[in-house]
XYZ file of C-alpha atoms in Angstrom:
221
model
C -10.020 -16.748 14.845
C -8.130 -19.903 15.691
C -4.437 -20.559 15.448
C -2.927 -19.804 12.043
C 0.249 -21.866 12.193
C 1.199 -21.654 8.510
C 2.508 -18.985 6.215
C 0.732 -15.621 6.263
C 0.713 -12.740 3.758
C 0.015 -9.150 4.782
C -1.075 -7.451 1.579
C -0.784 -3.759 0.835
C -3.830 -2.298 -0.934
C -3.105 0.824 -3.019
C -0.812 0.040 -5.916
C -0.667 -3.645 -4.968
C -4.016 -5.442 -4.814
C -5.790 -2.310 -6.079
C -4.431 -0.963 -9.374
C -5.080 2.732 -8.814
C -2.040 4.346 -10.445
C -4.110 6.635 -12.681
C -6.149 7.954 -9.741
C -2.993 8.412 -7.651
C -1.095 10.458 -10.240
C -4.186 12.539 -11.005
C -4.736 13.252 -7.310
C -1.057 14.093 -6.834
C -1.105 16.597 -9.680
C -4.335 18.123 -8.368
C -2.605 18.615 -5.013
C 0.472 20.092 -6.691
C -1.743 22.513 -8.579
C -2.862 24.040 -5.265
C 0.733 25.251 -4.755
C 1.342 26.220 -8.367
C 3.580 23.225 -9.078
C 3.725 21.796 -12.582
C 2.229 18.329 -13.072
C 4.534 15.300 -13.098
C 4.388 12.061 -15.050
C 3.850 8.612 -13.585
C 7.503 7.829 -14.282
C 8.628 10.903 -12.329
C 6.271 10.001 -9.506
C 7.600 6.446 -9.278
C 11.192 7.695 -9.254
C 10.642 10.324 -6.534
C 7.820 9.080 -4.299
C 8.705 8.363 -0.682
C 7.152 8.336 2.772
C 6.444 10.152 4.951
C 4.558 11.904 2.147
C 5.588 15.467 3.171
C 9.154 14.458 2.257
C 7.941 13.568 -1.247
C 6.532 17.072 -1.535
C 9.829 18.431 -0.199
C 11.678 16.814 -3.110
C 9.525 18.808 -5.515
C 9.178 22.058 -3.564
C 12.776 22.197 -2.371
C 11.420 22.538 1.177
C 8.896 20.888 3.436
C 5.357 22.198 2.945
C 4.015 24.352 5.737
C 1.264 22.921 7.918
C -1.293 25.009 6.022
C 0.048 23.882 2.635
C 0.050 20.258 3.743
C -3.581 20.462 4.856
C -4.650 21.958 1.515
C -2.679 19.440 -0.530
C -3.794 16.471 1.553
C -7.460 17.465 1.348
C -7.211 18.062 -2.399
C -5.469 14.735 -2.951
C -8.086 12.721 -1.055
C -11.019 14.547 -2.642
C -9.728 13.930 -6.165
C -8.784 10.329 -5.378
C -12.215 9.528 -3.941
C -13.849 10.816 -7.120
C -11.596 8.856 -9.504
C -10.932 5.570 -7.703
C -14.277 4.278 -9.017
C -12.660 3.820 -12.434
C -9.929 1.557 -10.975
C -10.000 -2.184 -10.424
C -8.053 -5.032 -8.886
C -4.630 -5.843 -10.260
C -4.717 -8.595 -12.866
C -4.970 -12.077 -11.346
C -5.677 -10.939 -7.787
C -8.887 -12.913 -7.266
C -7.215 -16.164 -8.329
C -4.102 -15.552 -6.223
C -6.125 -14.793 -3.081
C -8.323 -17.828 -3.597
C -5.353 -20.109 -4.263
C -3.440 -18.996 -1.171
C -6.509 -19.471 1.013
C -7.383 -22.844 -0.542
C -3.896 -24.079 0.326
C -4.749 -23.542 3.997
C -2.680 -20.398 4.421
C -3.889 -17.082 5.846
C -3.741 -13.487 4.651
C -4.756 -9.985 5.659
C -4.683 -6.404 4.386
C -2.909 -3.477 6.003
C -3.244 -0.204 4.146
C -2.489 3.436 4.850
C -5.751 4.276 3.097
C -8.356 5.482 5.594
C -10.033 2.502 7.276
C -13.652 3.583 6.905
C -13.207 3.906 3.136
C -10.994 0.857 2.667
C -13.347 -1.737 4.160
C -16.368 -1.047 1.905
C -14.053 -0.835 -1.120
C -12.606 -4.302 -0.412
C -16.128 -5.590 0.214
C -17.300 -4.158 -3.116
C -14.847 -6.387 -4.963
C -16.152 -9.490 -3.207
C -12.791 -10.524 -1.747
C -13.265 -9.709 1.944
C -13.790 -13.355 2.948
C -10.199 -14.205 1.967
C -8.748 -12.118 4.814
C -8.417 -12.590 8.561
C -8.372 -8.808 8.940
C -8.711 -5.713 6.769
C -7.083 -2.728 8.468
C -6.785 0.766 7.068
C -5.292 3.891 8.567
C -6.891 5.381 11.647
C -5.606 8.858 12.454
C -3.771 11.517 10.434
C -2.164 10.745 7.066
C 1.434 11.212 6.091
C 3.297 8.871 8.443
C 5.057 5.523 8.191
C 3.404 2.106 8.134
C 5.659 0.557 10.785
C 3.616 1.340 13.901
C 0.394 0.378 12.118
C 2.044 -2.948 11.267
C 2.787 -3.590 14.939
C -0.888 -3.239 15.837
C -1.988 -5.254 12.820
C 0.264 -8.234 13.553
C -0.606 -8.184 17.255
C -4.290 -8.448 16.310
C -3.667 -11.504 14.103
C -4.226 -14.219 16.685
C -1.677 -16.994 16.340
C 0.105 -15.658 13.248
C 3.873 -16.057 13.523
C 5.753 -12.939 12.313
C 8.703 -15.123 11.262
C 6.404 -16.909 8.780
C 4.728 -13.689 7.661
C 5.526 -11.952 4.374
C 4.427 -8.404 3.557
C 3.707 -7.823 -0.142
C 3.602 -4.174 -1.175
C 4.722 -1.654 -3.759
C 6.677 0.752 -1.559
C 9.929 0.721 0.374
C 7.913 1.572 3.482
C 6.178 -1.815 3.242
C 9.561 -3.517 3.669
C 10.517 -1.213 6.537
C 7.229 -2.054 8.281
C 7.804 -5.788 7.741
C 11.289 -5.708 9.218
C 9.962 -3.681 12.161
C 7.856 -6.661 13.290
C 10.270 -9.442 12.340
C 8.493 -10.360 9.089
C 9.835 -10.679 5.522
C 8.878 -8.570 2.528
C 8.483 -8.833 -1.229
C 8.142 -5.629 -3.245
C 6.098 -5.316 -6.447
C 7.091 -2.956 -9.255
C 3.576 -2.262 -10.546
C 2.686 0.474 -8.062
C 4.200 3.645 -6.635
C 7.961 2.924 -6.807
C 10.324 2.221 -9.669
C 12.304 -1.024 -9.699
C 15.524 0.941 -9.169
C 14.252 2.555 -5.966
C 12.812 -0.712 -4.640
C 16.025 -2.629 -5.233
C 17.897 -0.379 -2.812
C 15.870 -1.838 0.094
C 17.518 -5.264 -0.019
C 14.431 -7.494 -0.260
C 13.124 -9.497 -3.263
C 11.628 -7.311 -6.015
C 9.202 -8.792 -8.556
C 7.210 -7.582 -11.550
C 3.968 -9.530 -10.980
C 1.857 -10.479 -7.991
C 2.048 -14.131 -9.051
C 5.827 -13.909 -8.611
C 5.291 -12.166 -5.267
C 3.115 -14.987 -3.968
C 5.613 -17.619 -5.127
C 8.395 -15.722 -3.382
C 6.271 -15.375 -0.232
C 5.722 -19.128 -0.202
C 9.466 -19.689 -0.407
C 10.326 -17.148 2.288
C 7.709 -18.410 4.739
C 8.499 -22.102 4.299
């Protein structure tokens, strides 16, 4: 990789580039069922979801899950999700947006909290891998924040300037991770968080990825 002097986007995957809301809510309710919790709707999920994920479960349980409960719920979630993600596809317009950003001479990458060894072949399956300088998923246990992963990701992007980097994601944690490395953020309402919860973060909030890319271009200018 040579120097990438221009604007750079770090894309989130789940709920942003990858429209997997149906698999996510199904997996969440499967995990809840292990503890006898009633299922929730997508609207309830978007209003209450937060990271670290155990705190999301705390909002519904009224307490943090025990280590044993967390292990059962986490395993159930990932098993269900792996079975049902095959019915999900890219968010509308993604291929054109990625191609357009790259054709303009700008760079982009993916940082996801989805497990790395499953993320990479999934991105490759959609034929979009060549658009990215890096595709990084989570290595290590689930349930934490994205901020420290973002540090490693940005450090590995040779020549990319954090001050001209914009993180596009669907969760407040994406903005927190961006600010942690001196980057900007744009949050997208089509994934895991409601507009109301995203607007409390203090960064631009948009309803489409086309708007997100336009905002990223402005912020990184």
